[in-house]
PDB file of C-alpha atoms in Angstrom:
ATOM      1  CA  MET A   1       6.129 -52.902  24.501  1.00  0.00           C
ATOM      2  CA  HIS A   2       4.152 -56.364  24.756  1.00  0.00           C
ATOM      3  CA  TYR A   3       5.743 -59.560  24.088  1.00  0.00           C
ATOM      4  CA  ARG A   4       3.926 -62.574  23.793  1.00  0.00           C
ATOM      5  CA  TYR A   5       5.891 -65.434  24.076  1.00  0.00           C
ATOM      6  CA  TRP A   6       5.051 -68.707  22.085  1.00  0.00           C
ATOM      7  CA  ASP A   7       5.591 -72.015  24.200  1.00  0.00           C
ATOM      8  CA  TRP A   8       4.575 -75.193  22.318  1.00  0.00           C
ATOM      9  CA  GLY A   9       3.562 -76.909  25.571  1.00  0.00           C
ATOM     10  CA  THR A  10       5.846 -80.096  24.982  1.00  0.00           C
ATOM     11  CA  THR A  11       9.536 -78.926  25.969  1.00  0.00           C
ATOM     12  CA  PRO A  12       8.954 -76.900  28.999  1.00  0.00           C
ATOM     13  CA  LYS A  13      12.677 -77.076  30.253  1.00  0.00           C
ATOM     14  CA  ARG A  14      13.768 -75.844  27.053  1.00  0.00           C
ATOM     15  CA  ASP A  15      10.820 -73.155  26.791  1.00  0.00           C
ATOM     16  CA  ASP A  16      11.575 -72.277  30.686  1.00  0.00           C
ATOM     17  CA  TYR A  17      15.079 -71.156  29.624  1.00  0.00           C
ATOM     18  CA  GLN A  18      14.490 -69.247  26.422  1.00  0.00           C
ATOM     19  CA  TYR A  19      11.734 -67.537  28.549  1.00  0.00           C
ATOM     20  CA  ALA A  20      13.640 -66.421  31.482  1.00  0.00           C
ATOM     21  CA  LEU A  21      16.645 -65.434  28.868  1.00  0.00           C
ATOM     22  CA  LEU A  22      13.825 -62.929  27.213  1.00  0.00           C
ATOM     23  CA  GLN A  23      12.924 -61.806  30.276  1.00  0.00           C
ATOM     24  CA  LEU A  24      16.271 -61.125  31.434  1.00  0.00           C
ATOM     25  CA  ILE A  25      16.947 -59.498  27.888  1.00  0.00           C
ATOM     26  CA  LEU A  26      13.664 -57.028  28.641  1.00  0.00           C
ATOM     27  CA  ASP A  27      14.986 -56.596  32.120  1.00  0.00           C
ATOM     28  CA  LYS A  28      18.546 -55.309  30.624  1.00  0.00           C
ATOM     29  CA  THR A  29      17.050 -53.163  28.287  1.00  0.00           C
ATOM     30  CA  GLN A  30      14.298 -51.335  30.687  1.00  0.00           C
ATOM     31  CA  ALA A  31      16.314 -47.942  31.268  1.00  0.00           C
ATOM     32  CA  SER A  32      16.991 -47.669  27.319  1.00  0.00           C
ATOM     33  CA  HIS A  33      14.165 -48.688  25.912  1.00  0.00           C
ATOM     34  CA  GLY A  34      11.505 -48.161  28.771  1.00  0.00           C
ATOM     35  CA  PRO A  35       8.987 -50.456  30.558  1.00  0.00           C
ATOM     36  CA  TYR A  36       7.745 -53.759  28.877  1.00  0.00           C
ATOM     37  CA  LEU A  37       5.161 -56.337  29.421  1.00  0.00           C
ATOM     38  CA  LEU A  38       5.909 -60.302  28.673  1.00  0.00           C
ATOM     39  CA  THR A  39       3.401 -62.996  28.705  1.00  0.00           C
ATOM     40  CA  ARG A  40       3.487 -66.807  27.353  1.00  0.00           C
ATOM     41  CA  GLU A  41       1.175 -68.283  25.315  1.00  0.00           C
ATOM     42  CA  ILE A  42       0.932 -71.912  25.343  1.00  0.00           C
ATOM     43  CA  ARG A  43      -0.207 -72.790  21.938  1.00  0.00           C
ATOM     44  CA  SER A  44      -0.367 -76.338  19.841  1.00  0.00           C
ATOM     45  CA  TYR A  45       0.333 -74.872  16.232  1.00  0.00           C
ATOM     46  CA  SER A  46       2.381 -76.556  13.122  1.00  0.00           C
ATOM     47  CA  THR A  47       5.533 -74.643  12.018  1.00  0.00           C
ATOM     48  CA  ALA A  48       3.922 -72.539   9.357  1.00  0.00           C
ATOM     49  CA  ARG A  49       1.009 -71.903  11.528  1.00  0.00           C
ATOM     50  CA  VAL A  50       3.287 -70.055  14.223  1.00  0.00           C
ATOM     51  CA  ARG A  51       5.340 -68.079  11.420  1.00  0.00           C
ATOM     52  CA  ARG A  52       2.109 -66.597  10.293  1.00  0.00           C
ATOM     53  CA  GLU A  53       0.763 -66.175  13.903  1.00  0.00           C
ATOM     54  CA  ILE A  54       3.934 -64.239  14.668  1.00  0.00           C
ATOM     55  CA  ASN A  55       3.502 -61.926  11.664  1.00  0.00           C
ATOM     56  CA  ARG A  56      -0.241 -61.503  12.418  1.00  0.00           C
ATOM     57  CA  GLY A  57       0.682 -60.700  16.140  1.00  0.00           C
ATOM     58  CA  ASN A  58      -2.641 -60.975  17.688  1.00  0.00           C
ATOM     59  CA  VAL A  59      -1.501 -63.963  20.227  1.00  0.00           C
ATOM     60  CA  ILE A  60       2.161 -63.974  19.381  1.00  0.00           C
ATOM     61  CA  ASN A  61       4.936 -61.683  18.445  1.00  0.00           C
ATOM     62  CA  VAL A  62       7.697 -63.449  19.460  1.00  0.00           C
ATOM     63  CA  ARG A  63       9.316 -67.072  19.150  1.00  0.00           C
ATOM     64  CA  VAL A  64      12.305 -69.512  19.435  1.00  0.00           C
ATOM     65  CA  GLY A  65      13.565 -71.848  16.367  1.00  0.00           C
ATOM     66  CA  PRO A  66      16.321 -72.588  14.042  1.00  0.00           C
ATOM     67  CA  TRP A  67      17.910 -69.739  12.120  1.00  0.00           C
ATOM     68  CA  ARG A  68      16.883 -70.090   8.294  1.00  0.00           C
ATOM     69  CA  PRO A  69      18.340 -68.067   5.532  1.00  0.00           C
ATOM     70  CA  ILE A  70      15.741 -65.479   4.593  1.00  0.00           C
ATOM     71  CA  ALA A  71      17.289 -65.262   1.080  1.00  0.00           C
ATOM     72  CA  ALA A  72      16.793 -68.995   0.269  1.00  0.00           C
ATOM     73  CA  LYS A  73      13.213 -69.570   1.355  1.00  0.00           C
ATOM     74  CA  LYS A  74      10.319 -70.930  -0.492  1.00  0.00           C
ATOM     75  CA  ASP A  75       7.494 -69.578   2.055  1.00  0.00           C
ATOM     76  CA  VAL A  76       4.970 -67.461   1.185  1.00  0.00           C
ATOM     77  CA  ALA A  77       5.406 -63.975   2.223  1.00  0.00           C
ATOM     78  CA  ALA A  78       2.889 -64.464   5.524  1.00  0.00           C
ATOM     79  CA  GLU A  79       5.292 -66.929   6.683  1.00  0.00           C
ATOM     80  CA  VAL A  80       8.345 -64.944   6.657  1.00  0.00           C
ATOM     81  CA  ASN A  81       9.527 -63.913  10.286  1.00  0.00           C
ATOM     82  CA  ARG A  82      12.336 -61.411  11.137  1.00  0.00           C
ATOM     83  CA  SER A  83      15.128 -63.233  13.326  1.00  0.00           C
ATOM     84  CA  ILE A  84      17.667 -61.800  15.457  1.00  0.00           C
ATOM     85  CA  ASP A  85      20.790 -63.459  14.656  1.00  0.00           C
ATOM     86  CA  ILE A  86      22.512 -63.918  17.570  1.00  0.00           C
ATOM     87  CA  PRO A  87      22.539 -67.586  18.232  1.00  0.00           C
ATOM     88  CA  ILE A  88      20.784 -68.254  22.415  1.00  0.00           C
ATOM     89  CA  ALA A  89      21.688 -71.626  23.049  1.00  0.00           C
ATOM     90  CA  ARG A  90      25.337 -72.521  22.833  1.00  0.00           C
ATOM     91  CA  ASN A  91      24.112 -75.267  20.159  1.00  0.00           C
ATOM     92  CA  LEU A  92      23.121 -77.460  22.607  1.00  0.00           C
ATOM     93  CA  LEU A  93      19.846 -78.105  20.284  1.00  0.00           C
ATOM     94  CA  GLY A  94      22.309 -79.604  17.725  1.00  0.00           C
ATOM     95  CA  TYR A  95      23.142 -82.529  20.269  1.00  0.00           C
ATOM     96  CA  ARG A  96      20.587 -85.172  19.320  1.00  0.00           C
ATOM     97  CA  ARG A  97      20.116 -88.360  21.352  1.00  0.00           C
ATOM     98  CA  LEU A  98      17.901 -91.031  19.883  1.00  0.00           C
ATOM     99  CA  LEU A  99      14.412 -92.155  21.288  1.00  0.00           C
ATOM    100  CA  ILE A 100      13.523 -95.677  20.841  1.00  0.00           C
ATOM    101  CA  ARG A 101      11.257 -98.169  21.689  1.00  0.00           C
ATOM    102  CA  SER A 102      12.613-100.251  24.896  1.00  0.00           C
ATOM    103  CA  ALA A 103      12.408-103.769  23.076  1.00  0.00           C
ATOM    104  CA  ASP A 104      15.245-102.474  20.637  1.00  0.00           C
ATOM    105  CA  TYR A 105      17.635-100.945  23.111  1.00  0.00           C
ATOM    106  CA  ASN A 106      19.931-104.170  22.509  1.00  0.00           C
ATOM    107  CA  LYS A 107      19.846-103.513  19.035  1.00  0.00           C
ATOM    108  CA  PHE A 108      21.377-100.012  19.010  1.00  0.00           C
ATOM    109  CA  ASN A 109      23.411-101.035  21.823  1.00  0.00           C
ATOM    110  CA  ASN A 110      25.217-103.271  19.349  1.00  0.00           C
ATOM    111  CA  LEU A 111      24.968-100.482  16.391  1.00  0.00           C
ATOM    112  CA  THR A 112      28.422-101.360  14.185  1.00  0.00           C
ATOM    113  CA  GLY A 113      28.351 -97.581  12.766  1.00  0.00           C
ATOM    114  CA  GLU A 114      26.772 -94.822  11.035  1.00  0.00           C
ATOM    115  CA  GLU A 115      26.487 -96.936   8.008  1.00  0.00           C
ATOM    116  CA  GLN A 116      24.037 -99.193   9.893  1.00  0.00           C
ATOM    117  CA  LEU A 117      22.049 -96.449  11.352  1.00  0.00           C
ATOM    118  CA  LYS A 118      21.225 -94.820   8.077  1.00  0.00           C
ATOM    119  CA  LYS A 119      19.428 -97.844   6.767  1.00  0.00           C
ATOM    120  CA  TRP A 120      17.109 -97.530  10.191  1.00  0.00           C
ATOM    121  CA  VAL A 121      14.137 -95.308   9.597  1.00  0.00           C
ATOM    122  CA  LEU A 122      14.468 -91.755  11.242  1.00  0.00           C
ATOM    123  CA  GLY A 123      11.239 -90.103  12.559  1.00  0.00           C
ATOM    124  CA  GLN A 124      11.336 -86.547  12.365  1.00  0.00           C
ATOM    125  CA  GLY A 125       8.269 -83.885  12.256  1.00  0.00           C
ATOM    126  CA  LYS A 126       7.168 -81.925   8.874  1.00  0.00           C
ATOM    127  CA  GLY A 127       8.768 -79.219   8.272  1.00  0.00           C
ATOM    128  CA  TRP A 128      11.295 -79.108  10.960  1.00  0.00           C
ATOM    129  CA  GLU A 129      14.734 -77.927   9.356  1.00  0.00           C
ATOM    130  CA  GLU A 130      16.959 -80.963  10.148  1.00  0.00           C
ATOM    131  CA  VAL A 131      15.053 -83.054   8.141  1.00  0.00           C
ATOM    132  CA  LYS A 132      17.502 -81.535   5.186  1.00  0.00           C
ATOM    133  CA  PHE A 133      20.585 -82.304   6.677  1.00  0.00           C
ATOM    134  CA  TYR A 134      19.562 -85.849   7.323  1.00  0.00           C
ATOM    135  CA  ARG A 135      18.740 -86.730   4.132  1.00  0.00           C
ATOM    136  CA  ALA A 136      21.520 -84.846   2.801  1.00  0.00           C
ATOM    137  CA  ALA A 137      24.166 -87.256   4.546  1.00  0.00           C
ATOM    138  CA  GLY A 138      21.940 -90.041   3.446  1.00  0.00           C
ATOM    139  CA  TYR A 139      19.955 -91.148   6.258  1.00  0.00           C
ATOM    140  CA  ASN A 140      16.179 -92.849   6.036  1.00  0.00           C
ATOM    141  CA  VAL A 141      13.920 -90.272   7.296  1.00  0.00           C
ATOM    142  CA  MET A 142      10.163 -90.285   7.344  1.00  0.00           C
ATOM    143  CA  ASP A 143       8.894 -86.558   8.212  1.00  0.00           C
ATOM    144  CA  ASN A 144       5.183 -86.797   7.633  1.00  0.00           C
ATOM    145  CA  GLY A 145       4.132 -86.584  11.108  1.00  0.00           C
ATOM    146  CA  ASN A 146       3.724 -83.995  13.735  1.00  0.00           C
ATOM    147  CA  LEU A 147       5.451 -83.866  17.584  1.00  0.00           C
ATOM    148  CA  GLU A 148       2.112 -85.487  18.931  1.00  0.00           C
ATOM    149  CA  THR A 149       2.006 -88.406  16.315  1.00  0.00           C
ATOM    150  CA  MET A 150       5.720 -89.291  16.154  1.00  0.00           C
ATOM    151  CA  PHE A 151       5.597 -91.408  19.228  1.00  0.00           C
ATOM    152  CA  SER A 152       2.475 -93.400  18.127  1.00  0.00           C
ATOM    153  CA  MET A 153       4.307 -93.939  14.932  1.00  0.00           C
ATOM    154  CA  LEU A 154       7.356 -95.027  16.739  1.00  0.00           C
ATOM    155  CA  SER A 155       5.227 -97.355  18.691  1.00  0.00           C
ATOM    156  CA  VAL A 156       3.908 -99.220  16.138  1.00  0.00           C
ATOM    157  CA  GLY A 157       7.003 -99.610  14.208  1.00  0.00           C
ATOM    158  CA  ARG A 158       6.827 -96.849  11.516  1.00  0.00           C
ATOM    159  CA  PHE A 159      10.221 -95.878  12.063  1.00  0.00           C
ATOM    160  CA  ASP A 160      13.005 -96.996  14.307  1.00  0.00           C
ATOM    161  CA  TYR A 161      14.066 -93.938  16.208  1.00  0.00           C
ATOM    162  CA  ILE A 162      13.644 -90.238  17.052  1.00  0.00           C
ATOM    163  CA  ALA A 163      16.150 -87.908  17.056  1.00  0.00           C
ATOM    164  CA  MET A 164      15.796 -85.281  19.747  1.00  0.00           C
ATOM    165  CA  SER A 165      18.031 -82.760  21.206  1.00  0.00           C
ATOM    166  CA  VAL A 166      19.553 -83.151  24.589  1.00  0.00           C
ATOM    167  CA  ILE A 167      17.740 -79.977  25.970  1.00  0.00           C
ATOM    168  CA  GLU A 168      14.286 -81.585  24.883  1.00  0.00           C
ATOM    169  CA  VAL A 169      14.169 -85.462  25.148  1.00  0.00           C
ATOM    170  CA  LYS A 170      13.641 -85.990  29.226  1.00  0.00           C
ATOM    171  CA  SER A 171      10.570 -83.700  28.987  1.00  0.00           C
ATOM    172  CA  VAL A 172       9.153 -85.811  25.927  1.00  0.00           C
ATOM    173  CA  LEU A 173      10.500 -88.955  27.299  1.00  0.00           C
ATOM    174  CA  ASP A 174       8.477 -88.004  30.809  1.00  0.00           C
ATOM    175  CA  ASN A 175       5.383 -87.124  29.019  1.00  0.00           C
ATOM    176  CA  THR A 176       5.099 -90.347  26.776  1.00  0.00           C
ATOM    177  CA  ARG A 177       5.220 -93.174  29.080  1.00  0.00           C
ATOM    178  CA  HIS A 178       1.305 -93.829  28.647  1.00  0.00           C
ATOM    179  CA  HIS A 179       2.223 -95.367  25.003  1.00  0.00           C
ATOM    180  CA  ALA A 180       3.107 -99.228  24.628  1.00  0.00           C
ATOM    181  CA  PRO A 181       5.510-100.500  24.528  1.00  0.00           C
ATOM    182  CA  ARG A 182       7.816 -98.270  26.694  1.00  0.00           C
ATOM    183  CA  PHE A 183      10.501 -95.560  25.189  1.00  0.00           C
ATOM    184  CA  THR A 184      13.530 -95.251  26.172  1.00  0.00           C
ATOM    185  CA  LEU A 185      16.911 -93.919  25.007  1.00  0.00           C
ATOM    186  CA  ALA A 186      19.775 -95.635  22.844  1.00  0.00           C
ATOM    187  CA  PRO A 187      22.874 -95.483  24.530  1.00  0.00           C
ATOM    188  CA  LYS A 188      26.064 -93.598  24.253  1.00  0.00           C
ATOM    189  CA  ILE A 189      25.022 -92.609  20.814  1.00  0.00           C
ATOM    190  CA  PHE A 190      24.827 -88.948  19.584  1.00  0.00           C
ATOM    191  CA  ILE A 191      23.867 -87.116  16.128  1.00  0.00           C
ATOM    192  CA  TYR A 192      25.271 -83.780  16.189  1.00  0.00           C
ATOM    193  CA  TYR A 193      24.929 -80.883  13.749  1.00  0.00           C
ATOM    194  CA  PRO A 194      25.105 -77.073  14.193  1.00  0.00           C
ATOM    195  CA  LEU A 195      21.727 -75.897  14.707  1.00  0.00           C
ATOM    196  CA  PRO A 196      21.470 -72.456  15.772  1.00  0.00           C
ATOM    197  CA  ILE A 197      18.428 -71.024  17.690  1.00  0.00           C
ATOM    198  CA  VAL A 198      17.082 -67.577  17.414  1.00  0.00           C
ATOM    199  CA  TYR A 199      14.148 -65.243  18.524  1.00  0.00           C
ATOM    200  CA  HIS A 200      11.925 -64.650  15.985  1.00  0.00           C
ATOM    201  CA  VAL A 201       9.881 -61.746  15.444  1.00  0.00           C
ATOM    202  CA  SER A 202       7.457 -60.092  13.127  1.00  0.00           C
ATOM    203  CA  MET A 203       8.756 -58.603   9.969  1.00  0.00           C
ATOM    204  CA  ASP A 204       7.020 -55.263  10.990  1.00  0.00           C
ATOM    205  CA  ARG A 205       8.176 -55.259  14.678  1.00  0.00           C
ATOM    206  CA  LYS A 206      12.034 -54.095  13.960  1.00  0.00           C
ATOM    207  CA  ASP A 207      11.639 -52.414  17.767  1.00  0.00           C
ATOM    208  CA  LEU A 208      10.966 -55.822  19.154  1.00  0.00           C
ATOM    209  CA  ALA A 209      13.973 -57.184  17.102  1.00  0.00           C
ATOM    210  CA  GLU A 210      16.032 -54.468  18.186  1.00  0.00           C
ATOM    211  CA  ARG A 211      15.774 -54.535  22.044  1.00  0.00           C
ATOM    212  CA  ILE A 212      16.404 -58.165  21.879  1.00  0.00           C
ATOM    213  CA  GLU A 213      19.561 -57.918  20.243  1.00  0.00           C
ATOM    214  CA  VAL A 214      20.557 -54.872  22.558  1.00  0.00           C
ATOM    215  CA  GLY A 215      19.382 -56.988  25.644  1.00  0.00           C
ATOM    216  CA  LEU A 216      21.348 -60.288  24.637  1.00  0.00           C
ATOM    217  CA  LYS A 217      24.910 -57.878  24.173  1.00  0.00           C
ATOM    218  CA  ALA A 218      24.398 -56.474  27.429  1.00  0.00           C
ATOM    219  CA  ALA A 219      23.428 -59.804  29.182  1.00  0.00           C
ATOM    220  CA  LYS A 220      26.413 -61.386  27.179  1.00  0.00           C
ATOM    221  CA  LYS A 221      28.893 -58.397  28.493  1.00  0.00           C
ATOM    222  CA  ASP A 222      27.655 -59.130  31.972  1.00  0.00           C
ATOM    223  CA  GLY A 223      27.873 -62.612  32.211  1.00  0.00           C
ATOM    224  CA  SER A 224      24.216 -63.040  33.356  1.00  0.00           C
ATOM    225  CA  TRP A 225      23.087 -64.905  30.092  1.00  0.00           C
ATOM    226  CA  ASP A 226      25.900 -67.308  30.317  1.00  0.00           C
ATOM    227  CA  ALA A 227      25.076 -68.271  34.172  1.00  0.00           C
ATOM    228  CA  LEU A 228      21.362 -68.700  33.399  1.00  0.00           C
ATOM    229  CA  LEU A 229      22.208 -71.262  30.611  1.00  0.00           C
ATOM    230  CA  HIS A 230      24.394 -73.279  33.025  1.00  0.00           C
ATOM    231  CA  HIS A 231      21.545 -73.215  35.572  1.00  0.00           C
ATOM    232  CA  TYR A 232      18.939 -74.692  33.184  1.00  0.00           C
ATOM    233  CA  PHE A 233      21.187 -77.004  31.389  1.00  0.00           C
ATOM    234  CA  ASP A 234      24.534 -77.998  33.587  1.00  0.00           C
ATOM    235  CA  GLY A 235      23.188 -81.561  33.398  1.00  0.00           C
ATOM    236  CA  GLU A 236      23.497 -81.550  29.651  1.00  0.00           C
ATOM    237  CA  ILE A 237      26.404 -80.345  29.265  1.00  0.00           C
ATOM    238  CA  THR A 238      27.983 -82.440  31.390  1.00  0.00           C
ATOM    239  CA  LEU A 239      26.400 -85.625  29.409  1.00  0.00           C
ATOM    240  CA  ILE A 240      27.409 -84.644  26.449  1.00  0.00           C
ATOM    241  CA  LYS A 241      31.354 -84.601  27.628  1.00  0.00           C
ATOM    242  CA  GLN A 242      31.086 -88.082  29.050  1.00  0.00           C
ATOM    243  CA  LYS A 243      33.963 -90.192  27.498  1.00  0.00           C
ATOM    244  CA  ASN A 244      32.214 -93.086  26.264  1.00  0.00           C
ATOM    245  CA  ALA A 245      29.906 -91.066  23.835  1.00  0.00           C
ATOM    246  CA  VAL A 246      29.685 -91.854  20.277  1.00  0.00           C
ATOM    247  CA  PHE A 247      28.985 -88.918  17.932  1.00  0.00           C
ATOM    248  CA  TYR A 248      27.659 -88.867  14.426  1.00  0.00           C
ATOM    249  CA  THR A 249      28.436 -85.607  12.576  1.00  0.00           C
ATOM    250  CA  LEU A 250      26.210 -83.889   9.956  1.00  0.00           C
ATOM    251  CA  LYS A 251      26.724 -80.845   7.843  1.00  0.00           C
ATOM    252  CA  ASN A 252      24.152 -77.660   8.236  1.00  0.00           C
ATOM    253  CA  HIS A 253      24.587 -76.684   4.698  1.00  0.00           C
ATOM    254  CA  LEU A 254      22.622 -73.971   5.163  1.00  0.00           C
ATOM    255  CA  LEU A 255      24.477 -71.918   7.195  1.00  0.00           C
ATOM    256  CA  PRO A 256      26.456 -69.102   5.274  1.00  0.00           C
ATOM    257  CA  LYS A 257      30.308 -69.664   5.785  1.00  0.00           C
ATOM    258  CA  ASP A 258      30.322 -66.150   7.771  1.00  0.00           C
ATOM    259  CA  PHE A 259      27.651 -67.166  10.335  1.00  0.00           C
ATOM    260  CA  LYS A 260      28.990 -66.314  13.615  1.00  0.00           C
ATOM    261  CA  LEU A 261      28.298 -69.804  15.337  1.00  0.00           C
ATOM    262  CA  GLU A 262      28.534 -70.423  19.345  1.00  0.00           C
ATOM    263  CA  LYS A 263      31.703 -72.456  20.313  1.00  0.00           C
ATOM    264  CA  PRO A 264      30.095 -75.990  21.226  1.00  0.00           C
ATOM    265  CA  PHE A 265      30.781 -77.142  24.731  1.00  0.00           C
ATOM    266  CA  PHE A 266      32.819 -80.304  23.911  1.00  0.00           C
ATOM    267  CA  GLU A 267      35.036 -80.475  20.652  1.00  0.00           C
ATOM    268  CA  HIS A 268      34.092 -83.900  19.762  1.00  0.00           C
ATOM    269  CA  PRO A 269      35.660 -86.060  16.982  1.00  0.00           C
ATOM    270  CA  ASN A 270      33.702 -85.820  13.511  1.00  0.00           C
ATOM    271  CA  ARG A 271      32.744 -89.524  13.352  1.00  0.00           C
ATOM    272  CA  GLY A 272      31.791 -92.224  15.714  1.00  0.00           C
ATOM    273  CA  GLU A 273      33.283 -95.397  13.920  1.00  0.00           C
TER     274      GLU A 273
END
C-alpha cells in the first residue's frame, strides 16, 4: 500500500502533524494490513485541482481537509473524494485568529463587538468551506483570491483581515514578513465554529480508507493519538484557554445533527459581547 500524502507547502506545523498521524496510523495497522510506503508530495494545487488529483491517484492519493457532505455536493464527479469521517484535530482548525495590518492594531483592539467586525471586509480563499458560515452569519466576505494572493490584497486594503486557524496562522505570518505594511494578529479576538477535518482518499480506494479508519481507532484506544496531538499543539491549546479571550461563534449548518463532533478544548461562551 502506497500512501502519497498531499502537503500544500504553506502551513508546515499543521501538515507535519497530519503526516505524523498518518504514519502512526499505518504503523498501528501493519500486523493487520501489511507493509506500507508513505511519501509526502508538496504541490501548490487549488481546492478543485487537489480533489481531482486525489481521484486520479497518480501523484497524490490522500489529503486532509474539512468534512463535506457528499449528498449536497454540486461538484463534478471527478472532484468528489471519499472521506474517513473521524475528525483528527479536536476542532482546532475552527479556532480562528485574525491576521491584520500592523497599522490597524488599535482599530481591532478597540473593537466594540461582533456587529462592528461584520461590517469590515473579511478575506478568505476561493472554494473554502467556511465562507458559507461567515455569509450565513452576516459577515462581509471577499473570497476571490487564493492563499498566495490574499496577503497582497490585505496589504493594499482590499480587505481588513484574514481569519486563519490557530494551528496555521503562525506559519503563515512567519512566511509573509516581506509584505508591506507588516502584518500582526488582532489582540484577544477569536472566531469559532465547528470545522472537523478528516482524511480524504479517492472514491475508488476503499482499501486506503479502511486502513486509516482502523488505525485511527487503534491509536485512539491506546492514547498515542492524543499524545501526538498535544506534542504538536499544546501552545495553541493554552492560547485558546486564556481568560481574556473574546470568542464570536458561528454555526456550521453543513454538519448533520448526528455527526459525531470532537469535544472542544475549551467551553467558551456563544458570543463575545
